[in-house]
Each structure stands twice: as C-alpha cells, then as structure tokens.
mmCIF file with all atom_site columns, C-alpha atoms in Angstrom:
data_model
loop_
_atom_site.group_PDB
_atom_site.id
_atom_site.type_symbol
_atom_site.label_atom_id
_atom_site.label_alt_id
_atom_site.label_comp_id
_atom_site.label_asym_id
_atom_site.label_entity_id
_atom_site.label_seq_id
_atom_site.pdbx_PDB_ins_code
_atom_site.Cartn_x
_atom_site.Cartn_y
_atom_site.Cartn_z
_atom_site.occupancy
_atom_site.B_iso_or_equiv
_atom_site.pdbx_formal_charge
_atom_site.auth_seq_id
_atom_site.auth_comp_id
_atom_site.auth_asym_id
_atom_site.auth_atom_id
_atom_site.pdbx_PDB_model_num
ATOM 1   C CA . ALA A 1 1   ? -49.417 -57.917 12.500 1.00 0.00 ? 184 ALA A CA 1
ATOM 2   C CA . THR A 1 2   ? -46.300 -58.516 10.502 1.00 0.00 ? 185 THR A CA 1
ATOM 3   C CA . VAL A 1 3   ? -45.456 -60.256 7.367  1.00 0.00 ? 186 VAL A CA 1
ATOM 4   C CA . LYS A 1 4   ? -42.708 -61.573 5.035  1.00 0.00 ? 187 LYS A CA 1
ATOM 5   C CA . SER A 1 5   ? -43.418 -61.070 0.995  1.00 0.00 ? 188 SER A CA 1
ATOM 6   C CA . ASP A 1 6   ? -42.271 -63.889 -1.251 1.00 0.00 ? 189 ASP A CA 1
ATOM 7   C CA . ALA A 1 7   ? -39.769 -63.185 -3.557 1.00 0.00 ? 190 ALA A CA 1
ATOM 8   C CA . GLU A 1 8   ? -41.903 -61.355 -5.935 1.00 0.00 ? 191 GLU A CA 1
ATOM 9   C CA . GLY A 1 9   ? -42.794 -58.826 -3.071 1.00 0.00 ? 192 GLY A CA 1
ATOM 10  C CA . LYS A 1 10  ? -46.917 -60.158 -2.786 1.00 0.00 ? 193 LYS A CA 1
ATOM 11  C CA . PHE A 1 11  ? -47.837 -60.113 0.765  1.00 0.00 ? 194 PHE A CA 1
ATOM 12  C CA . LYS A 1 12  ? -50.960 -61.024 3.012  1.00 0.00 ? 195 LYS A CA 1
ATOM 13  C CA . ILE A 1 13  ? -52.454 -59.986 6.260  1.00 0.00 ? 196 ILE A CA 1
ATOM 14  C CA . GLU A 1 14  ? -54.171 -62.525 7.666  1.00 0.00 ? 197 GLU A CA 1
ATOM 15  C CA . LYS A 1 15  ? -56.075 -60.105 10.405 1.00 0.00 ? 198 LYS A CA 1
ATOM 16  C CA . GLU A 1 16  ? -58.502 -57.360 10.214 1.00 0.00 ? 199 GLU A CA 1
ATOM 17  C CA . PHE A 1 17  ? -58.178 -54.341 11.185 1.00 0.00 ? 200 PHE A CA 1
ATOM 18  C CA . PRO A 1 18  ? -60.859 -51.553 12.719 1.00 0.00 ? 201 PRO A CA 1
ATOM 19  C CA . PRO A 1 19  ? -62.276 -49.260 10.111 1.00 0.00 ? 202 PRO A CA 1
ATOM 20  C CA . GLY A 1 20  ? -59.272 -46.753 8.777  1.00 0.00 ? 203 GLY A CA 1
ATOM 21  C CA . PRO A 1 21  ? -57.077 -45.035 8.449  1.00 0.00 ? 204 PRO A CA 1
ATOM 22  C CA . ALA A 1 22  ? -54.525 -47.793 8.516  1.00 0.00 ? 205 ALA A CA 1
ATOM 23  C CA . LEU A 1 23  ? -51.099 -47.237 8.464  1.00 0.00 ? 206 LEU A CA 1
ATOM 24  C CA . LEU A 1 24  ? -48.922 -49.983 6.622  1.00 0.00 ? 207 LEU A CA 1
ATOM 25  C CA . GLN A 1 25  ? -45.299 -49.835 6.757  1.00 0.00 ? 208 GLN A CA 1
ATOM 26  C CA . ALA A 1 26  ? -42.487 -52.013 4.836  1.00 0.00 ? 209 ALA A CA 1
ATOM 27  C CA . ILE A 1 27  ? -39.240 -52.240 5.351  1.00 0.00 ? 210 ILE A CA 1
ATOM 28  C CA . TYR A 1 28  ? -36.706 -53.106 2.288  1.00 0.00 ? 211 TYR A CA 1
ATOM 29  C CA . GLN A 1 29  ? -33.021 -52.896 2.383  1.00 0.00 ? 212 GLN A CA 1
ATOM 30  C CA . GLY A 1 30  ? -33.012 -51.475 6.186  1.00 0.00 ? 213 GLY A CA 1
ATOM 31  C CA . VAL A 1 31  ? -34.972 -47.968 4.740  1.00 0.00 ? 214 VAL A CA 1
ATOM 32  C CA . LEU A 1 32  ? -39.095 -47.719 5.896  1.00 0.00 ? 215 LEU A CA 1
ATOM 33  C CA . TYR A 1 33  ? -41.372 -47.058 3.342  1.00 0.00 ? 216 TYR A CA 1
ATOM 34  C CA . THR A 1 34  ? -45.285 -46.116 4.695  1.00 0.00 ? 217 THR A CA 1
ATOM 35  C CA . LEU A 1 35  ? -48.485 -46.133 2.846  1.00 0.00 ? 218 LEU A CA 1
ATOM 36  C CA . VAL A 1 36  ? -51.693 -44.566 4.803  1.00 0.00 ? 219 VAL A CA 1
ATOM 37  C CA . LEU A 1 37  ? -54.837 -46.834 3.982  1.00 0.00 ? 220 LEU A CA 1
ATOM 38  C CA . PRO A 1 38  ? -57.715 -44.412 3.856  1.00 0.00 ? 221 PRO A CA 1
ATOM 39  C CA . PRO A 1 39  ? -61.351 -45.440 5.738  1.00 0.00 ? 222 PRO A CA 1
ATOM 40  C CA . GLY A 1 40  ? -63.429 -47.391 3.291  1.00 0.00 ? 223 GLY A CA 1
ATOM 41  C CA . GLY A 1 41  ? -60.294 -47.646 0.689  1.00 0.00 ? 224 GLY A CA 1
ATOM 42  C CA . PRO A 1 42  ? -59.401 -50.921 -0.585 1.00 0.00 ? 225 PRO A CA 1
ATOM 43  C CA . THR A 1 43  ? -57.485 -53.483 1.254  1.00 0.00 ? 226 THR A CA 1
ATOM 44  C CA . THR A 1 44  ? -56.305 -56.011 -1.756 1.00 0.00 ? 227 THR A CA 1
ATOM 45  C CA . GLY A 1 45  ? -54.238 -55.504 -4.386 1.00 0.00 ? 228 GLY A CA 1
ATOM 46  C CA . VAL A 1 46  ? -52.298 -52.685 -2.350 1.00 0.00 ? 229 VAL A CA 1
ATOM 47  C CA . HIS A 1 47  ? -48.930 -51.539 -3.716 1.00 0.00 ? 230 HIS A CA 1
ATOM 48  C CA . VAL A 1 48  ? -46.405 -49.881 -1.703 1.00 0.00 ? 231 VAL A CA 1
ATOM 49  C CA . LYS A 1 49  ? -43.577 -48.284 -3.299 1.00 0.00 ? 232 LYS A CA 1
ATOM 50  C CA . ILE A 1 50  ? -39.800 -49.339 -2.436 1.00 0.00 ? 233 ILE A CA 1
ATOM 51  C CA . TYR A 1 51  ? -36.722 -48.999 -3.957 1.00 0.00 ? 234 TYR A CA 1
ATOM 52  C CA . ASP A 1 52  ? -33.294 -50.586 -4.492 1.00 0.00 ? 235 ASP A CA 1
ATOM 53  C CA . THR A 1 53  ? -30.979 -48.402 -1.590 1.00 0.00 ? 236 THR A CA 1
ATOM 54  C CA . THR A 1 54  ? -27.479 -47.039 -2.647 1.00 0.00 ? 237 THR A CA 1
ATOM 55  C CA . ALA A 1 55  ? -24.406 -44.925 -0.878 1.00 0.00 ? 238 ALA A CA 1
ATOM 56  C CA . LYS A 1 56  ? -23.136 -44.068 -4.223 1.00 0.00 ? 239 LYS A CA 1
ATOM 57  C CA . ALA A 1 57  ? -22.019 -39.983 -3.891 1.00 0.00 ? 240 ALA A CA 1
ATOM 58  C CA . GLY A 1 58  ? -24.122 -37.525 -5.652 1.00 0.00 ? 241 GLY A CA 1
ATOM 59  C CA . VAL A 1 59  ? -27.390 -39.476 -6.026 1.00 0.00 ? 242 VAL A CA 1
ATOM 60  C CA . ALA A 1 60  ? -28.580 -36.863 -3.364 1.00 0.00 ? 243 ALA A CA 1
ATOM 61  C CA . LYS A 1 61  ? -27.761 -33.072 -3.553 1.00 0.00 ? 244 LYS A CA 1
ATOM 62  C CA . VAL A 1 62  ? -28.463 -30.591 -1.757 1.00 0.00 ? 245 VAL A CA 1
ATOM 63  C CA . SER A 1 63  ? -30.611 -27.667 -3.922 1.00 0.00 ? 246 SER A CA 1
ATOM 64  C CA . GLN A 1 64  ? -31.200 -25.495 -1.672 1.00 0.00 ? 247 GLN A CA 1
ATOM 65  C CA . HIS A 1 65  ? -29.768 -24.247 2.014  1.00 0.00 ? 248 HIS A CA 1
ATOM 66  C CA . MET A 1 66  ? -31.474 -21.621 3.781  1.00 0.00 ? 249 MET A CA 1
ATOM 67  C CA . ILE A 1 67  ? -30.332 -19.852 7.192  1.00 0.00 ? 250 ILE A CA 1
ATOM 68  C CA . LEU A 1 68  ? -32.700 -18.093 9.709  1.00 0.00 ? 251 LEU A CA 1
ATOM 69  C CA . ILE A 1 69  ? -30.868 -15.820 11.982 1.00 0.00 ? 252 ILE A CA 1
ATOM 70  C CA . GLU A 1 70  ? -33.469 -14.794 14.827 1.00 0.00 ? 253 GLU A CA 1
ATOM 71  C CA . PRO A 1 71  ? -32.128 -12.251 17.419 1.00 0.00 ? 254 PRO A CA 1
ATOM 72  C CA . LYS A 1 72  ? -33.772 -12.078 20.436 1.00 0.00 ? 255 LYS A CA 1
ATOM 73  C CA . ALA A 1 73  ? -33.227 -10.820 24.014 1.00 0.00 ? 256 ALA A CA 1
ATOM 74  C CA . ASN A 1 74  ? -31.830 -13.676 25.690 1.00 0.00 ? 257 ASN A CA 1
ATOM 75  C CA . SER A 1 75  ? -30.319 -15.677 22.749 1.00 0.00 ? 258 SER A CA 1
ATOM 76  C CA . LEU A 1 76  ? -29.608 -16.302 18.463 1.00 0.00 ? 259 LEU A CA 1
ATOM 77  C CA . ASP A 1 77  ? -31.954 -18.591 17.581 1.00 0.00 ? 260 ASP A CA 1
ATOM 78  C CA . ILE A 1 78  ? -30.564 -20.542 14.238 1.00 0.00 ? 261 ILE A CA 1
ATOM 79  C CA . SER A 1 79  ? -32.622 -22.159 11.844 1.00 0.00 ? 262 SER A CA 1
ATOM 80  C CA . GLU A 1 80  ? -31.366 -23.899 8.502  1.00 0.00 ? 263 GLU A CA 1
ATOM 81  C CA . THR A 1 81  ? -33.297 -25.930 6.090  1.00 0.00 ? 264 THR A CA 1
ATOM 82  C CA . PHE A 1 82  ? -32.273 -28.361 3.546  1.00 0.00 ? 265 PHE A CA 1
ATOM 83  C CA . LEU A 1 83  ? -33.891 -29.398 0.685  1.00 0.00 ? 266 LEU A CA 1
ATOM 84  C CA . ILE A 1 84  ? -32.265 -32.363 -1.123 1.00 0.00 ? 267 ILE A CA 1
ATOM 85  C CA . GLU A 1 85  ? -33.521 -33.725 -4.263 1.00 0.00 ? 268 GLU A CA 1
ATOM 86  C CA . ASN A 1 86  ? -33.155 -36.774 -5.415 1.00 0.00 ? 269 ASN A CA 1
ATOM 87  C CA . ASP A 1 87  ? -33.984 -37.556 -9.369 1.00 0.00 ? 270 ASP A CA 1
ATOM 88  C CA . SER A 1 88  ? -32.815 -41.133 -9.218 1.00 0.00 ? 271 SER A CA 1
ATOM 89  C CA . THR A 1 89  ? -34.927 -44.106 -8.866 1.00 0.00 ? 272 THR A CA 1
ATOM 90  C CA . THR A 1 90  ? -32.967 -45.831 -5.734 1.00 0.00 ? 273 THR A CA 1
ATOM 91  C CA . THR A 1 91  ? -32.849 -44.575 -1.922 1.00 0.00 ? 274 THR A CA 1
ATOM 92  C CA . PHE A 1 92  ? -29.267 -42.738 -0.338 1.00 0.00 ? 275 PHE A CA 1
ATOM 93  C CA . LEU A 1 93  ? -28.611 -44.183 2.275  1.00 0.00 ? 276 LEU A CA 1
ATOM 94  C CA . ASP A 1 94  ? -24.555 -43.636 3.821  1.00 0.00 ? 277 ASP A CA 1
ATOM 95  C CA . PRO A 1 95  ? -24.764 -44.614 7.545  1.00 0.00 ? 278 PRO A CA 1
ATOM 96  C CA . ALA A 1 96  ? -20.859 -43.883 7.769  1.00 0.00 ? 279 ALA A CA 1
ATOM 97  C CA . LYS A 1 97  ? -20.551 -39.817 6.284  1.00 0.00 ? 280 LYS A CA 1
ATOM 98  C CA . GLY A 1 98  ? -25.045 -39.381 6.692  1.00 0.00 ? 281 GLY A CA 1
ATOM 99  C CA . SER A 1 99  ? -27.454 -38.179 4.516  1.00 0.00 ? 282 SER A CA 1
ATOM 100 C CA . ILE A 1 100 ? -26.349 -34.440 4.931  1.00 0.00 ? 283 ILE A CA 1
ATOM 101 C CA . GLN A 1 101 ? -23.320 -33.199 7.363  1.00 0.00 ? 284 GLN A CA 1
ATOM 102 C CA . PHE A 1 102 ? -23.461 -29.448 8.845  1.00 0.00 ? 285 PHE A CA 1
ATOM 103 C CA . TYR A 1 103 ? -21.388 -27.135 11.172 1.00 0.00 ? 286 TYR A CA 1
ATOM 104 C CA . LEU A 1 104 ? -23.071 -27.109 14.370 1.00 0.00 ? 287 LEU A CA 1
ATOM 105 C CA . PRO A 1 105 ? -20.716 -23.765 16.278 1.00 0.00 ? 288 PRO A CA 1
ATOM 106 C CA . GLU A 1 106 ? -19.082 -24.625 19.495 1.00 0.00 ? 289 GLU A CA 1
ATOM 107 C CA . ALA A 1 107 ? -21.307 -22.098 21.354 1.00 0.00 ? 290 ALA A CA 1
ATOM 108 C CA . ALA A 1 108 ? -24.677 -24.227 20.861 1.00 0.00 ? 291 ALA A CA 1
ATOM 109 C CA . ASN A 1 109 ? -22.998 -26.995 23.185 1.00 0.00 ? 292 ASN A CA 1
ATOM 110 C CA . GLY A 1 110 ? -24.123 -29.604 20.581 1.00 0.00 ? 293 GLY A CA 1
ATOM 111 C CA . LYS A 1 111 ? -27.728 -29.165 21.335 1.00 0.00 ? 294 LYS A CA 1
ATOM 112 C CA . VAL A 1 112 ? -29.539 -29.212 18.196 1.00 0.00 ? 295 VAL A CA 1
ATOM 113 C CA . GLY A 1 113 ? -33.113 -30.492 17.189 1.00 0.00 ? 296 GLY A CA 1
ATOM 114 C CA . VAL A 1 114 ? -33.699 -31.996 13.773 1.00 0.00 ? 297 VAL A CA 1
ATOM 115 C CA . THR A 1 115 ? -36.896 -32.471 11.655 1.00 0.00 ? 298 THR A CA 1
ATOM 116 C CA . ILE A 1 116 ? -37.173 -34.552 8.539  1.00 0.00 ? 299 ILE A CA 1
ATOM 117 C CA . ASN A 1 117 ? -40.187 -34.003 5.866  1.00 0.00 ? 300 ASN A CA 1
ATOM 118 C CA . SER A 1 118 ? -39.556 -36.986 3.285  1.00 0.00 ? 301 SER A CA 1
ATOM 119 C CA . PRO A 1 119 ? -41.573 -37.354 0.081  1.00 0.00 ? 302 PRO A CA 1
ATOM 120 C CA . GLY A 1 120 ? -45.620 -38.424 1.152  1.00 0.00 ? 303 GLY A CA 1
ATOM 121 C CA . GLY A 1 121 ? -44.463 -38.986 4.952  1.00 0.00 ? 304 GLY A CA 1
ATOM 122 C CA . MET A 1 122 ? -44.958 -37.020 8.066  1.00 0.00 ? 305 MET A CA 1
ATOM 123 C CA . PRO A 1 123 ? -42.547 -34.652 9.938  1.00 0.00 ? 306 PRO A CA 1
ATOM 124 C CA . ILE A 1 124 ? -40.440 -36.573 12.555 1.00 0.00 ? 307 ILE A CA 1
ATOM 125 C CA . GLN A 1 125 ? -37.568 -36.182 14.861 1.00 0.00 ? 308 GLN A CA 1
ATOM 126 C CA . ARG A 1 126 ? -34.315 -37.694 14.681 1.00 0.00 ? 309 ARG A CA 1
ATOM 127 C CA . SER A 1 127 ? -30.928 -36.883 16.362 1.00 0.00 ? 310 SER A CA 1
ATOM 128 C CA . ALA A 1 128 ? -27.668 -35.652 14.685 1.00 0.00 ? 311 ALA A CA 1
ATOM 129 C CA . GLU A 1 129 ? -24.908 -37.561 15.597 1.00 0.00 ? 312 GLU A CA 1
ATOM 130 C CA . LYS A 1 130 ? -20.751 -35.915 15.913 1.00 0.00 ? 313 LYS A CA 1
ATOM 131 C CA . THR A 1 131 ? -18.397 -37.105 13.374 1.00 0.00 ? 314 THR A CA 1
ATOM 132 C CA . LYS A 1 132 ? -14.673 -37.047 13.886 1.00 0.00 ? 315 LYS A CA 1
ATOM 133 C CA . GLU A 1 133 ? -14.085 -33.459 12.405 1.00 0.00 ? 316 GLU A CA 1
ATOM 134 C CA . ASN A 1 134 ? -14.329 -30.452 15.299 1.00 0.00 ? 317 ASN A CA 1
ATOM 135 C CA . ASN A 1 135 ? -18.028 -29.289 15.152 1.00 0.00 ? 318 ASN A CA 1
ATOM 136 C CA . VAL A 1 136 ? -19.444 -31.111 12.339 1.00 0.00 ? 319 VAL A CA 1
ATOM 137 C CA . TYR A 1 137 ? -22.491 -33.075 12.565 1.00 0.00 ? 320 TYR A CA 1
ATOM 138 C CA . LYS A 1 138 ? -24.093 -35.846 10.840 1.00 0.00 ? 321 LYS A CA 1
ATOM 139 C CA . ILE A 1 139 ? -27.713 -37.181 9.720  1.00 0.00 ? 322 ILE A CA 1
ATOM 140 C CA . ALA A 1 140 ? -28.041 -40.349 9.130  1.00 0.00 ? 323 ALA A CA 1
ATOM 141 C CA . TYR A 1 141 ? -31.631 -40.697 7.534  1.00 0.00 ? 324 TYR A CA 1
ATOM 142 C CA . PRO A 1 142 ? -32.446 -42.662 4.156  1.00 0.00 ? 325 PRO A CA 1
ATOM 143 C CA . VAL A 1 143 ? -33.233 -39.947 1.413  1.00 0.00 ? 326 VAL A CA 1
ATOM 144 C CA . LYS A 1 144 ? -35.826 -41.440 -1.051 1.00 0.00 ? 327 LYS A CA 1
ATOM 145 C CA . PRO A 1 145 ? -36.979 -40.242 -4.621 1.00 0.00 ? 328 PRO A CA 1
ATOM 146 C CA . GLY A 1 146 ? -38.391 -36.800 -4.898 1.00 0.00 ? 329 GLY A CA 1
ATOM 147 C CA . GLU A 1 147 ? -37.374 -33.657 -2.477 1.00 0.00 ? 330 GLU A CA 1
ATOM 148 C CA . SER A 1 148 ? -36.685 -34.291 1.207  1.00 0.00 ? 331 SER A CA 1
ATOM 149 C CA . ARG A 1 149 ? -36.421 -31.692 3.541  1.00 0.00 ? 332 ARG A CA 1
ATOM 150 C CA . PHE A 1 150 ? -34.295 -31.110 6.626  1.00 0.00 ? 333 PHE A CA 1
ATOM 151 C CA . ASP A 1 151 ? -34.818 -28.652 9.030  1.00 0.00 ? 334 ASP A CA 1
ATOM 152 C CA . VAL A 1 152 ? -31.747 -28.158 11.627 1.00 0.00 ? 335 VAL A CA 1
ATOM 153 C CA . SER A 1 153 ? -32.416 -25.671 14.954 1.00 0.00 ? 336 SER A CA 1
ATOM 154 C CA . TYR A 1 154 ? -30.186 -24.617 17.768 1.00 0.00 ? 337 TYR A CA 1
ATOM 155 C CA . SER A 1 155 ? -29.523 -21.580 19.868 1.00 0.00 ? 338 SER A CA 1
ATOM 156 C CA . LEU A 1 156 ? -26.500 -19.647 20.576 1.00 0.00 ? 339 LEU A CA 1
ATOM 157 C CA . PRO A 1 157 ? -26.232 -16.888 23.426 1.00 0.00 ? 340 PRO A CA 1
ATOM 158 C CA . PRO A 1 158 ? -26.651 -13.501 22.409 1.00 0.00 ? 341 PRO A CA 1
ATOM 159 C CA . SER A 1 159 ? -24.678 -11.543 19.983 1.00 0.00 ? 342 SER A CA 1
ATOM 160 C CA . ASP A 1 160 ? -24.074 -9.096  16.952 1.00 0.00 ? 343 ASP A CA 1
ATOM 161 C CA . THR A 1 161 ? -22.265 -11.822 14.917 1.00 0.00 ? 344 THR A CA 1
ATOM 162 C CA . PHE A 1 162 ? -22.785 -15.182 13.686 1.00 0.00 ? 345 PHE A CA 1
ATOM 163 C CA . ALA A 1 163 ? -20.263 -17.237 12.021 1.00 0.00 ? 346 ALA A CA 1
ATOM 164 C CA . SER A 1 164 ? -20.758 -20.862 10.357 1.00 0.00 ? 347 SER A CA 1
ATOM 165 C CA . LYS A 1 165 ? -19.343 -22.899 7.864  1.00 0.00 ? 348 LYS A CA 1
ATOM 166 C CA . ILE A 1 166 ? -21.618 -24.359 4.475  1.00 0.00 ? 349 ILE A CA 1
ATOM 167 C CA . LEU A 1 167 ? -20.071 -28.096 4.183  1.00 0.00 ? 350 LEU A CA 1
ATOM 168 C CA . HIS A 1 168 ? -22.183 -28.553 1.103  1.00 0.00 ? 351 HIS A CA 1
ATOM 169 C CA . GLY A 1 169 ? -20.406 -27.674 -3.003 1.00 0.00 ? 352 GLY A CA 1
ATOM 170 C CA . GLU A 1 170 ? -23.680 -27.721 -5.090 1.00 0.00 ? 353 GLU A CA 1
ATOM 171 C CA . GLY A 1 171 ? -27.131 -25.848 -4.788 1.00 0.00 ? 354 GLY A CA 1
ATOM 172 C CA . VAL A 1 172 ? -27.385 -22.362 -3.348 1.00 0.00 ? 355 VAL A CA 1
ATOM 173 C CA . THR A 1 173 ? -27.080 -20.997 -0.011 1.00 0.00 ? 356 THR A CA 1
ATOM 174 C CA . ARG A 1 174 ? -29.909 -17.763 1.345  1.00 0.00 ? 357 ARG A CA 1
ATOM 175 C CA . LEU A 1 175 ? -29.685 -16.084 4.540  1.00 0.00 ? 358 LEU A CA 1
ATOM 176 C CA . VAL A 1 176 ? -33.037 -15.247 6.194  1.00 0.00 ? 359 VAL A CA 1
ATOM 177 C CA . THR A 1 177 ? -33.698 -12.278 8.778  1.00 0.00 ? 360 THR A CA 1
ATOM 178 C CA . PRO A 1 178 ? -36.360 -11.009 10.537 1.00 0.00 ? 361 PRO A CA 1
ATOM 179 C CA . SER A 1 179 ? -38.047 -7.782  9.017  1.00 0.00 ? 362 SER A CA 1
ATOM 180 C CA . SER A 1 180 ? -36.409 -5.693  11.545 1.00 0.00 ? 363 SER A CA 1
ATOM 181 C CA . VAL A 1 181 ? -32.943 -6.765  11.010 1.00 0.00 ? 364 VAL A CA 1
ATOM 182 C CA . THR A 1 182 ? -30.959 -6.512  7.616  1.00 0.00 ? 365 THR A CA 1
ATOM 183 C CA . LEU A 1 183 ? -27.884 -8.311  6.567  1.00 0.00 ? 366 LEU A CA 1
ATOM 184 C CA . GLU A 1 184 ? -24.881 -6.361  4.770  1.00 0.00 ? 367 GLU A CA 1
ATOM 185 C CA . GLY A 1 185 ? -21.473 -7.357  3.770  1.00 0.00 ? 368 GLY A CA 1
ATOM 186 C CA . GLU A 1 186 ? -19.540 -8.463  0.432  1.00 0.00 ? 369 GLU A CA 1
ATOM 187 C CA . GLY A 1 187 ? -21.385 -11.321 -1.033 1.00 0.00 ? 370 GLY A CA 1
ATOM 188 C CA . VAL A 1 188 ? -24.698 -10.539 0.541  1.00 0.00 ? 371 VAL A CA 1
ATOM 189 C CA . GLN A 1 189 ? -27.051 -9.748  -1.735 1.00 0.00 ? 372 GLN A CA 1
ATOM 190 C CA . SER A 1 190 ? -30.900 -8.803  -1.293 1.00 0.00 ? 373 SER A CA 1
ATOM 191 C CA . LEU A 1 191 ? -33.509 -10.855 -3.092 1.00 0.00 ? 374 LEU A CA 1
ATOM 192 C CA . GLY A 1 192 ? -36.339 -9.006  -1.262 1.00 0.00 ? 375 GLY A CA 1
ATOM 193 C CA . GLN A 1 193 ? -38.845 -9.808  1.277  1.00 0.00 ? 376 GLN A CA 1
ATOM 194 C CA . GLU A 1 194 ? -41.003 -12.643 2.084  1.00 0.00 ? 377 GLU A CA 1
ATOM 195 C CA . PRO A 1 195 ? -44.686 -11.776 1.059  1.00 0.00 ? 378 PRO A CA 1
ATOM 196 C CA . GLN A 1 196 ? -46.767 -13.153 4.265  1.00 0.00 ? 379 GLN A CA 1
ATOM 197 C CA . THR A 1 197 ? -43.703 -12.538 6.995  1.00 0.00 ? 380 THR A CA 1
ATOM 198 C CA . LYS A 1 198 ? -41.801 -9.864  5.330  1.00 0.00 ? 381 LYS A CA 1
ATOM 199 C CA . ALA A 1 199 ? -38.255 -11.556 6.477  1.00 0.00 ? 382 ALA A CA 1
ATOM 200 C CA . HIS A 1 200 ? -35.473 -10.204 4.230  1.00 0.00 ? 383 HIS A CA 1
ATOM 201 C CA . ILE A 1 201 ? -33.966 -12.999 1.896  1.00 0.00 ? 384 ILE A CA 1
#
C-alpha cells in the first residue's frame, strides 16, 4: 500500500498486512528511509525518522579509506572501503558530484562493483557513474546522518605493481595486504597485522 502523509507528517495505511516482519518505506525530498516492523510489534504510533536533504560540501566526510590489494595468479584484485561520517542532522545528496568520487584504473575497463551500507540499513548494490574527468567515477547515493560504508571492488590484470589516486582530502588511507604480501616504500608505515585474518595494515 502507498499513502501520502499530511502537512504534519502523519499517515495511516488502511490495509492489514500479514504477520511481520513488515518493511515501511518513506520517501522524503527524493531520499528513501526504511523501518522494519517486527512480528507482534506496534502498528500505531510508528515513527520513521527522516531528514532534510542538502548538497552542501563538507556535510559528509571520508573518515577512513582502506585499500585491500590481493595478488592472484590470474588477476590483481582491489577492494576499496570508504567510511563516511555525517555528523549533521541532514542527509547529504549531490547528484552532480556524487557522495564520493574514486579513481578507477584504466585496466579495470570500467567494470566495478559497489556495495553500500547506510546507518540502520541493509547492504545494497549500486552503480558507479563515469565523470568528465579521466578514470574518475562517482557514486550518487544519499549519505544519512551517522556512518555509511561504501565498498568498491574491481580486478586488474596480474601485475606486481598497482597505481591509483586518492581523491579525498580528509580522513586517513590505509593499505591492506594478505599475510603473505608485505609493502615497502617511502611513506608506507606498518601498523601491524589484523588479529583474525593476519592481514598486513
């Protein structure tokens, strides 16, 4: 069922739904917000939290950027994770520039997977769009208040070298490799190994 709220944001759905869970979705200023109604939970007085939307620069910032480099026999697999913090009470959405931009090496041939985890949401797949800048792609997805995670993955031909560009000015960037691979070079400092996977950071 679909219904519009009144000027105060109140709404009423005149249909019964089967025993839960049920998914309640609200669209406000072009952004989708979701709420799961558990089995046996209340069906009246339910609140879906929504926010005004802004395209103002600086509302959402990259707090951490991790690049996982996995050399394999037939490919060089790269996974990049962007943790984005939004400390405001607005949702950041900039369709023109995207929520984040990232560099995709030419050898990836434009093939890239994107998974997004927003606060309180389920992982969803999204597409990356090419920008006018060479090898630079954007992800136009709303960043709600809290921490969002953007995972980008692609494969390159097998190689013993990897070159990329960091396009954000804030946050920290960490390189991660499997336990059998170590990185050395100017500006590369070891932070130790991840306890469970033994990956080098």
